[in-house]
Short mmCIF file of C-alpha atoms (C1' of nucleotides) in Angstrom, two decimals:
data_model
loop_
_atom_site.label_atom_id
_atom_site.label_comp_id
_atom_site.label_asym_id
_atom_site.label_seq_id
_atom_site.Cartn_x
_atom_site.Cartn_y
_atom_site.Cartn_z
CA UNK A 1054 10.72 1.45 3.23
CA UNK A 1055 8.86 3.70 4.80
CA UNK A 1056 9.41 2.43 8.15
CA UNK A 1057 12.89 3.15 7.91
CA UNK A 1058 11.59 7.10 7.80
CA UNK A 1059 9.81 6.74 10.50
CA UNK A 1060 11.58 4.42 12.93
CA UNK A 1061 14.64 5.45 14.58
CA UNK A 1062 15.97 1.49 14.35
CA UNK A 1063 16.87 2.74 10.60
CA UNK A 1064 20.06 4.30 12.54
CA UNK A 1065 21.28 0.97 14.54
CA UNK A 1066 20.70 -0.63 11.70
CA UNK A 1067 23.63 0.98 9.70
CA UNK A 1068 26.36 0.56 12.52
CA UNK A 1069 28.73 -1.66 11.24
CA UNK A 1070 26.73 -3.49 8.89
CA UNK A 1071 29.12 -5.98 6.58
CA UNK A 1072 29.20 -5.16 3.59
CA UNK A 1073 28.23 -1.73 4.00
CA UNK A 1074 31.28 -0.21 5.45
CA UNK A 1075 34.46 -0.25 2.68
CA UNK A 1076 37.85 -1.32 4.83
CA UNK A 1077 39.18 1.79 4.27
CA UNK A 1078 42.45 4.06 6.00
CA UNK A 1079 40.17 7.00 5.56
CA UNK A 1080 38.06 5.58 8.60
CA UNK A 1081 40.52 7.52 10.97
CA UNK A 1082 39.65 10.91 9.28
CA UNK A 1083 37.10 12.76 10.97
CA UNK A 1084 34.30 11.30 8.67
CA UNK A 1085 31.57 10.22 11.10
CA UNK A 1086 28.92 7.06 10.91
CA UNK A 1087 25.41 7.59 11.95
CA UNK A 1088 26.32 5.74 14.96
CA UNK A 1089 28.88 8.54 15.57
CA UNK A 1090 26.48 10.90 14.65
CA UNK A 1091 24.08 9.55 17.22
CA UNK A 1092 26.74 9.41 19.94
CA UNK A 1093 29.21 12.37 19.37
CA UNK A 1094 31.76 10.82 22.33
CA UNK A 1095 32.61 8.19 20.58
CA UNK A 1096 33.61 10.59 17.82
CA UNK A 1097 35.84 12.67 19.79
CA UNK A 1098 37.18 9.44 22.08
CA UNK A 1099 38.55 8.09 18.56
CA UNK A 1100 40.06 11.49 17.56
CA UNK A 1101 41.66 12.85 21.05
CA UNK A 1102 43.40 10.48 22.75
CA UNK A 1103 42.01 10.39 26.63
CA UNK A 1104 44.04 10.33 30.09
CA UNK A 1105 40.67 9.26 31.97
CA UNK A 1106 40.81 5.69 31.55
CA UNK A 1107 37.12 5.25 33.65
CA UNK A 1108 35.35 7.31 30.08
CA UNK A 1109 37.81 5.33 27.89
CA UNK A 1110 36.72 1.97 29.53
CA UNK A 1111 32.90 3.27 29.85
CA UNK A 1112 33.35 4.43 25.89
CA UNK A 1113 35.10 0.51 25.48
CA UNK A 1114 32.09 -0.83 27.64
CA UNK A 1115 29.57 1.27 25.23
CA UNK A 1116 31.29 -0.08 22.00
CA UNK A 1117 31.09 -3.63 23.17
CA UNK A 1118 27.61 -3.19 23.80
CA UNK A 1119 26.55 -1.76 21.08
CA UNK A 1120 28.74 -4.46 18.65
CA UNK A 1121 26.70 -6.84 20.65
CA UNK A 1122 23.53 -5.14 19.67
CA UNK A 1123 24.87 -5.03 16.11
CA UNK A 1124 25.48 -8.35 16.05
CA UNK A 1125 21.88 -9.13 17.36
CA UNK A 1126 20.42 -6.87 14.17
CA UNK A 1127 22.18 -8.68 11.64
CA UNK A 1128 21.18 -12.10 12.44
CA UNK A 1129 17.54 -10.28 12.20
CA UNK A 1130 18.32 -9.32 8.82
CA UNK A 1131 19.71 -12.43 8.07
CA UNK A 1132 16.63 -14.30 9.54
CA UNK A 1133 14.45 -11.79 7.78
CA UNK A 1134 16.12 -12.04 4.40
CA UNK A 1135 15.92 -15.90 4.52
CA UNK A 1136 12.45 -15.53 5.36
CA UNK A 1137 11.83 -13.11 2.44
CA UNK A 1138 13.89 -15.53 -0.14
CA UNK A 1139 11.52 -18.45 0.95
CA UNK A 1140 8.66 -16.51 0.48
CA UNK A 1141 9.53 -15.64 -2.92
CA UNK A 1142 10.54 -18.84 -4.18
CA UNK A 1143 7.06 -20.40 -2.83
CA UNK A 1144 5.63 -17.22 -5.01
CA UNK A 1145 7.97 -18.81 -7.91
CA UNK A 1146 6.51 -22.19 -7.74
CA UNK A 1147 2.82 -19.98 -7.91
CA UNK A 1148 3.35 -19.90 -10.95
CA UNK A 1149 5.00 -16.51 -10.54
CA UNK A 1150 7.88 -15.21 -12.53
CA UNK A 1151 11.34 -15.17 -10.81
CA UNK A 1152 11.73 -11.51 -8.67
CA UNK A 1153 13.04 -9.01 -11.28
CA UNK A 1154 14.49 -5.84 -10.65
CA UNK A 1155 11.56 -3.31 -9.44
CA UNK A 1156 9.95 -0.17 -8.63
CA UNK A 1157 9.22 0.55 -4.71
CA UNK A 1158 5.41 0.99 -6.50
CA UNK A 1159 5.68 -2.35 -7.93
CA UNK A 1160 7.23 -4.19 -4.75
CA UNK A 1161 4.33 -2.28 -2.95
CA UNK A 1162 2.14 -3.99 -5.19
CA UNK A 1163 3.67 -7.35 -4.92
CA UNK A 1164 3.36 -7.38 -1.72
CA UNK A 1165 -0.77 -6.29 -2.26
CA UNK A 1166 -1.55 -9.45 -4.02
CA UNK A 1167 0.15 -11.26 -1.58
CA UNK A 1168 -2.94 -10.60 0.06
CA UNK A 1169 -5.34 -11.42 -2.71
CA UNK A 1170 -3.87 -14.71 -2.52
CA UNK A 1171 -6.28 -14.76 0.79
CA UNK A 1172 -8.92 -13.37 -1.13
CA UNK A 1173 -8.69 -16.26 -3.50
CA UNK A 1174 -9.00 -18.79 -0.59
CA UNK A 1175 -11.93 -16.33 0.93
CA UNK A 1176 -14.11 -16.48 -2.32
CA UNK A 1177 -14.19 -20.42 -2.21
CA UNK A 1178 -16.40 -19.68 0.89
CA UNK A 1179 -18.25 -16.66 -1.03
CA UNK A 1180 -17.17 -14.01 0.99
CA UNK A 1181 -16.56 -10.34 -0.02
CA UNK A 1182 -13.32 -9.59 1.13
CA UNK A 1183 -12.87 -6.28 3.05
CA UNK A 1184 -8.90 -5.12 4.37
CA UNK A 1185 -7.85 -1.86 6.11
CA UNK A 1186 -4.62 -1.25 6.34
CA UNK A 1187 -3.15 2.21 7.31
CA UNK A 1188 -0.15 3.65 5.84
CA UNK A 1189 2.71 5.77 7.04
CA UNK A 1190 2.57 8.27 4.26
CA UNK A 1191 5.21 10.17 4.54
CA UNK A 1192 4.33 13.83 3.74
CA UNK A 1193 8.21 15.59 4.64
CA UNK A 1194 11.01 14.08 6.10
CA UNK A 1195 10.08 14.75 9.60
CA UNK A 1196 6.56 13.90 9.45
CA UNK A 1197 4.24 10.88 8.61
CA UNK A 1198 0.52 11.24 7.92
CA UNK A 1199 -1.46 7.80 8.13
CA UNK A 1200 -4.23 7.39 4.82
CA UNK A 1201 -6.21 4.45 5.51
CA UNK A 1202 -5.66 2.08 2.60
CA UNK A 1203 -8.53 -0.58 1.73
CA UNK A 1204 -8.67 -3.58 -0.19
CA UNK A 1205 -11.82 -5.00 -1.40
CA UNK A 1206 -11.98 -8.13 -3.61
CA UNK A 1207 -15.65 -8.72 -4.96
CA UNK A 1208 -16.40 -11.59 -7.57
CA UNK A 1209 -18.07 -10.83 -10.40
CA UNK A 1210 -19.41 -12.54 -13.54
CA UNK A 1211 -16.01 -13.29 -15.73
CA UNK A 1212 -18.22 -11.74 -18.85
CA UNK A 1213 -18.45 -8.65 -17.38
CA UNK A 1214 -16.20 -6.32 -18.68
CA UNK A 1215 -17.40 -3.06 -16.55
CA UNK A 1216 -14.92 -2.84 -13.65
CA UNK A 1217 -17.50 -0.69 -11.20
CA UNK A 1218 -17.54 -1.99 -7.92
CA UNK A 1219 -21.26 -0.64 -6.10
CA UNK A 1220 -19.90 0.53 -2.63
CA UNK A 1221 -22.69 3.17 -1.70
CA UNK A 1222 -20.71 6.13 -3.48
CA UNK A 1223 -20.52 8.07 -6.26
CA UNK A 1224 -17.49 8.07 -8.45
CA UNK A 1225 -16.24 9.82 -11.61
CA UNK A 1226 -13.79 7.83 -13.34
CA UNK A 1227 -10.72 10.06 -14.57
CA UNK A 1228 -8.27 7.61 -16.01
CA UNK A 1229 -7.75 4.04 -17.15
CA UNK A 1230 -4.40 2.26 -17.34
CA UNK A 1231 -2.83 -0.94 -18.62
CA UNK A 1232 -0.34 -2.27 -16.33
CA UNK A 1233 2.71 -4.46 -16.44
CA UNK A 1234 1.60 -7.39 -14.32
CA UNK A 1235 -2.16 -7.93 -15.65
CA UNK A 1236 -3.44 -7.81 -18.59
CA UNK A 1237 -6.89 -6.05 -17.76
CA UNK A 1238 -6.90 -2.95 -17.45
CA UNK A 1239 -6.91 -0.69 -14.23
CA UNK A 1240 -9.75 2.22 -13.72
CA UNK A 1241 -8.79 5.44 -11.72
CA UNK A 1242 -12.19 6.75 -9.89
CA UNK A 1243 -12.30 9.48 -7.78
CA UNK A 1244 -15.11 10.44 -5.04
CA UNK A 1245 -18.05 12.13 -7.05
CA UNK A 1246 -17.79 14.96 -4.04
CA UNK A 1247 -13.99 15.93 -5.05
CA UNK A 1248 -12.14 17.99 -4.92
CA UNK A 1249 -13.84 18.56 -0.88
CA UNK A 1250 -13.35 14.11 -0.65
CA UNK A 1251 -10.29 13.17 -1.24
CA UNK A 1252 -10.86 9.69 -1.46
CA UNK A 1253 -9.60 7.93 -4.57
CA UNK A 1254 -9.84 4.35 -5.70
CA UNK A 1255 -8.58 1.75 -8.43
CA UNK A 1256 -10.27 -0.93 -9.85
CA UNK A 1257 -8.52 -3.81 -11.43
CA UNK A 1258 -9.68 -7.65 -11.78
CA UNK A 1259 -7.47 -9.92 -10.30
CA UNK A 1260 -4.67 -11.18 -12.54
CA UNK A 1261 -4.73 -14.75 -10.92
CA UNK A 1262 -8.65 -14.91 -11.26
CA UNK A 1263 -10.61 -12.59 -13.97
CA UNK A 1264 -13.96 -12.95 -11.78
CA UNK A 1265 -12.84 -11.82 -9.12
CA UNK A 1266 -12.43 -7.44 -9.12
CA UNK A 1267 -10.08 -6.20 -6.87
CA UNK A 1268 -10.84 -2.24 -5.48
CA UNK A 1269 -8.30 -0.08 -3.45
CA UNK A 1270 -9.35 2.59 -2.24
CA UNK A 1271 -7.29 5.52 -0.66
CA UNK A 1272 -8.47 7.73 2.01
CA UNK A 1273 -11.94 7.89 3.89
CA UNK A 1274 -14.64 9.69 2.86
CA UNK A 1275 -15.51 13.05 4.85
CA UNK A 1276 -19.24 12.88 3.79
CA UNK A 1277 -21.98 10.55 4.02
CA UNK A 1278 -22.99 7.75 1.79
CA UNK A 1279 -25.29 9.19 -0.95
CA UNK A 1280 -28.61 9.07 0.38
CA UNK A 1281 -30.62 5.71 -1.35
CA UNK A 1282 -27.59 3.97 -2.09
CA UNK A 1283 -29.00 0.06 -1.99
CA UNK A 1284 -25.77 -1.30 -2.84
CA UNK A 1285 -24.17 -4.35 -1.13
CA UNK A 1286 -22.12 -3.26 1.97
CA UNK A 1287 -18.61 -2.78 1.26
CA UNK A 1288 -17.48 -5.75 3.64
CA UNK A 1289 -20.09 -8.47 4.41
CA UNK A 1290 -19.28 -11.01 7.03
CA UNK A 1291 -19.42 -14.77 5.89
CA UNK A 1292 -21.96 -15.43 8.69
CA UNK A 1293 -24.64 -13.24 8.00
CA UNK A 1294 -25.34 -9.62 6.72
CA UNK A 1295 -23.84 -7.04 9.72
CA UNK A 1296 -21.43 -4.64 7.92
CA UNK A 1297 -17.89 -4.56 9.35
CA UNK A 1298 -14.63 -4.00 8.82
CA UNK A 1299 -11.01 -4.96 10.91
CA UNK A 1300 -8.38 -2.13 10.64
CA UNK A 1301 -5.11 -2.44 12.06
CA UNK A 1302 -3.29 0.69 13.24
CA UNK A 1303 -0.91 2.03 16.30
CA UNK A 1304 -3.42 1.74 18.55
CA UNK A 1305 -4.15 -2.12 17.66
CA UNK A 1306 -6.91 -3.52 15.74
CA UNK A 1307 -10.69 -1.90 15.56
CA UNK A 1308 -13.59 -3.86 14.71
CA UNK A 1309 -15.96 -0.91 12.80
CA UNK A 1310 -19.46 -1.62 12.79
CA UNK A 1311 -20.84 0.24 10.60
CA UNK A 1312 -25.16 1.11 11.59
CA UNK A 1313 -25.33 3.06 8.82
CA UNK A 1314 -25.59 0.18 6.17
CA UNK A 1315 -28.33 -2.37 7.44
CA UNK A 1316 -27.43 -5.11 4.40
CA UNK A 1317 -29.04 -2.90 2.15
CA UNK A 1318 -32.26 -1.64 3.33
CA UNK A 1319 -33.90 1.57 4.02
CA UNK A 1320 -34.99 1.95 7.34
CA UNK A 1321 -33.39 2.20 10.54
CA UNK A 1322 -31.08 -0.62 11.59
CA UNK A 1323 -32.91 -3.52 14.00
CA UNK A 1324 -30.12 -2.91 16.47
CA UNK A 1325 -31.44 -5.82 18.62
CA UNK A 1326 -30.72 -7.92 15.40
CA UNK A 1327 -27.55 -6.93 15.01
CA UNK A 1328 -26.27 -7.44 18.62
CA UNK A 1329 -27.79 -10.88 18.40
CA UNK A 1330 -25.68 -11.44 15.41
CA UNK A 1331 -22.43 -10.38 16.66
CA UNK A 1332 -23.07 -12.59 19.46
CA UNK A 1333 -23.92 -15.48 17.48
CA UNK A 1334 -20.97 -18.19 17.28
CA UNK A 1335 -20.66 -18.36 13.57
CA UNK A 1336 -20.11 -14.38 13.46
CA UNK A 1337 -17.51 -14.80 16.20
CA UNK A 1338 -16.02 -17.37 14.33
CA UNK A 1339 -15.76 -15.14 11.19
CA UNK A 1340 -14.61 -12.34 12.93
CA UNK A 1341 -11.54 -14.53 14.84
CA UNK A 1342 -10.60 -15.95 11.14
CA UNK A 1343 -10.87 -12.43 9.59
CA UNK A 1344 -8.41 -11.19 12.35
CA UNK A 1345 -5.92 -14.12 11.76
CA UNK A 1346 -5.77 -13.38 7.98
CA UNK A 1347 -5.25 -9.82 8.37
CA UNK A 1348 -2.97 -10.27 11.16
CA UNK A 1349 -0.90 -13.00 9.32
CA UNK A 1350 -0.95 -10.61 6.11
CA UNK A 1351 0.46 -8.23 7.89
CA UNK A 1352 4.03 -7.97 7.28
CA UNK A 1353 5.16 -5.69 10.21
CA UNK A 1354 3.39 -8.36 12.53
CA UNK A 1355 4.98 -11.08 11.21
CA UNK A 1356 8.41 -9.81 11.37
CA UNK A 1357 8.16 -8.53 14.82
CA UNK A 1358 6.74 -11.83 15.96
CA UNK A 1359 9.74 -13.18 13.90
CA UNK A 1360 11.97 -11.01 15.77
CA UNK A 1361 10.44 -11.29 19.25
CA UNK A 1362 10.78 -15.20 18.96
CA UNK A 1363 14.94 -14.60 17.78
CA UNK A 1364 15.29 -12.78 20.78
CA UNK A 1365 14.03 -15.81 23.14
CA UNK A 1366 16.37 -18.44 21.68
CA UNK A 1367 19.74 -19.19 22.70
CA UNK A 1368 22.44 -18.10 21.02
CA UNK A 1369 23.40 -20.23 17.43
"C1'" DC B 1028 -26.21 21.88 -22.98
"C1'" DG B 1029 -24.05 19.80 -19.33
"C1'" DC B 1030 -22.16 15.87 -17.33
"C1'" DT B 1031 -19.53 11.56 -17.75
"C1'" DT B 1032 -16.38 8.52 -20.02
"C1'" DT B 1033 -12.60 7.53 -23.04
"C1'" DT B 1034 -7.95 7.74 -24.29
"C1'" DG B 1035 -3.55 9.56 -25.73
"C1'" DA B 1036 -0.21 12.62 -23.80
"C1'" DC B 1037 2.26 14.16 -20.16
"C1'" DC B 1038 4.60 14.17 -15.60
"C1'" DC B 1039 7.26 12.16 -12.21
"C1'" DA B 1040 9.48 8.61 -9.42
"C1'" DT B 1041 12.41 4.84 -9.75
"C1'" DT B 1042 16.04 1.99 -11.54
"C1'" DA C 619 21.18 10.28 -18.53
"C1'" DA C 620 17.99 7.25 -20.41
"C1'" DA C 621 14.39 3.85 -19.98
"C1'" DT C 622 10.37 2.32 -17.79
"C1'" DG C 623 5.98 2.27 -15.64
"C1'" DG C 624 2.29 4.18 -12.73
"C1'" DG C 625 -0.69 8.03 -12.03
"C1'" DT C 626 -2.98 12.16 -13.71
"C1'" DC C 627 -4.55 15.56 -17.04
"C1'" DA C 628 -7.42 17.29 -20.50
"C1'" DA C 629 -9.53 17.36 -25.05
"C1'" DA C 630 -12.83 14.87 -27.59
"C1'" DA C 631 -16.71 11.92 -27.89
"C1'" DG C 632 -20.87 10.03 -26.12
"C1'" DC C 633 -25.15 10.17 -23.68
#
DNA sequence: CGCTTTTGACCCATT
DNA sequence: AAATGGGTCAAAAGC
């Protein structure tokens, strides 16, 4: 969890988890918990005993508080983890085989076509499916660099067996993979312009629905589109054909418009035309529905709306 | 001849 | 420590 690398809740979440801690004697030595670590008085108010009885109560005050606090966290986990069980069994009756033991890759990836199950829904209405989501990479253990991860779903003709996805850009394919959970294979491409574009992206059809390919691509590109590209736009709103894409990061959603791509043609982009459509009600519509999806795909969301609502209820 | 694709081997992270 | 699986490399083949 990468959140746990870059949060500091990964530290209240340890103190005095059940389970975790083994009833041991050796818990008067002077072996320390992170909560310990994190607050060296308590430490030393367990080891030497204290004549000021104002820090000892303070230190008493402190531990009841943070037991409190403790106590808060675990229901969240508990709530959480309830949530998470439903959610799998609901993924069960999919049609999905019962959770086995897996890879943080392959629970990554679970949690991917999670989202495709959106995509599924999208393509009834013919849509090409476009998703940002930006990820906490981290790159040491004291620093996190964000790559912009991007899902693309675009149907194709079942028959087709070539898994190239026309987004504008070049790519050189350098690897092809069968994996676990799908029986069609998955194509590595990397940006034509590499090694100066790092951007990277794999190609795999869907394993619920063969005409449907699913891209993900990894980083943006640091160079224009190839001049003449005519391909579709990567994202294409149900409601007519202005390019755009929803990201979600830290500093909260961006809509990206993207004038560079006019739905394919070669001059300049009407702008009039394209502030008309955005205005337009059915483009507004599209663009509140895309923002639910993503938002209710997002994970983090959900489980700090989860937690946010714990927080307002009574005590159980 | 040079570029792209294919594909088996290899590396590495995870369990 | 071994098994497993995803990602990448690189030689060979194709165009």
């Amino acid at each position: 969890m990468d959140m746990a690398r870059c949060s500091p809740v990964c530290l209240d979440l340890m103190v005095g988890l059940p389970m975790v801690r083994e009833p041991s004697p050796a818990r008067c030595t002077p072996m320390r918990t992170e909560a310990d670590i994190a607050n060296p008085a308590c430490g030393r108010a367990a080891s030497l005993p204290n004549p000021n009885d104002d820090e000892a109560k303070a230190l008493e005050a402190k531990l009841t508080q943070m037991s409190e606090e403790n106590r808060r966290l675990t229901e969240m986990i508990a709530y959480m983890y309830t949530n998470q069980m439903a959610r799998h069994s609901l993924e069960g009756e999919a049609g999905e085989p019962p959770a086995s033991p897996t890879s943080k890759k392959r629970s990554r990836e679970s949690m991917d076509t999670s989202n495709s199950g959106d995509a599924n829904s999208t393509k009834k209405i013919r849509t090409v499916e476009a998703e940002h989501v930006d990820v906490e990479s981290p790159v040491s253990d004291s620093t996190c660099r964000r790559i912009k991860i991007r899902r693309v779903c675009t149907p194709i003709d079942p028959s087709d067996t070539s898994l190239v996805v026309k987004d504008g850009y070049q790519w050189r394919k350098y690897g092809q993979k069968v994996t676990r959970d799908n029986p069609s294979p998955r194509a590595y491409f990397r940006c034509a312009f590499a090694p100066s574009c790092p951007v990277k992206k794999k190609v795999q059809r869907s394993a619920e629905d063969s005409s449907v390919l699913e891209a993900t691509y990894e980083g943006e590109h640091n160079h224009p589109q190839p001049t003449g590209a005519t391909e579709l736009p990567s994202c294409a709103t149900p409601g007519g054909p202005v390019p755009c894409s929803i990201s979600i990061n830290s500093s909260g959603p961006t809509i990206t418009l993207d004038l560079t791509k006019n739905g394919g043609g070669a001059t300049q982009p009407d702008l009039t035309k394209v502030c008309r459509e955005v205005a337009s009600p059915e483009f507004q519509a599209a663009l509140v529905e895309q923002m639910a999806r993503v938002l209710t795909g997002d994970r983090n969301f959900t489980e700090a709306l989860a937690a946010a609502i714990l927080r307002k209820l009574p005590d159980y």
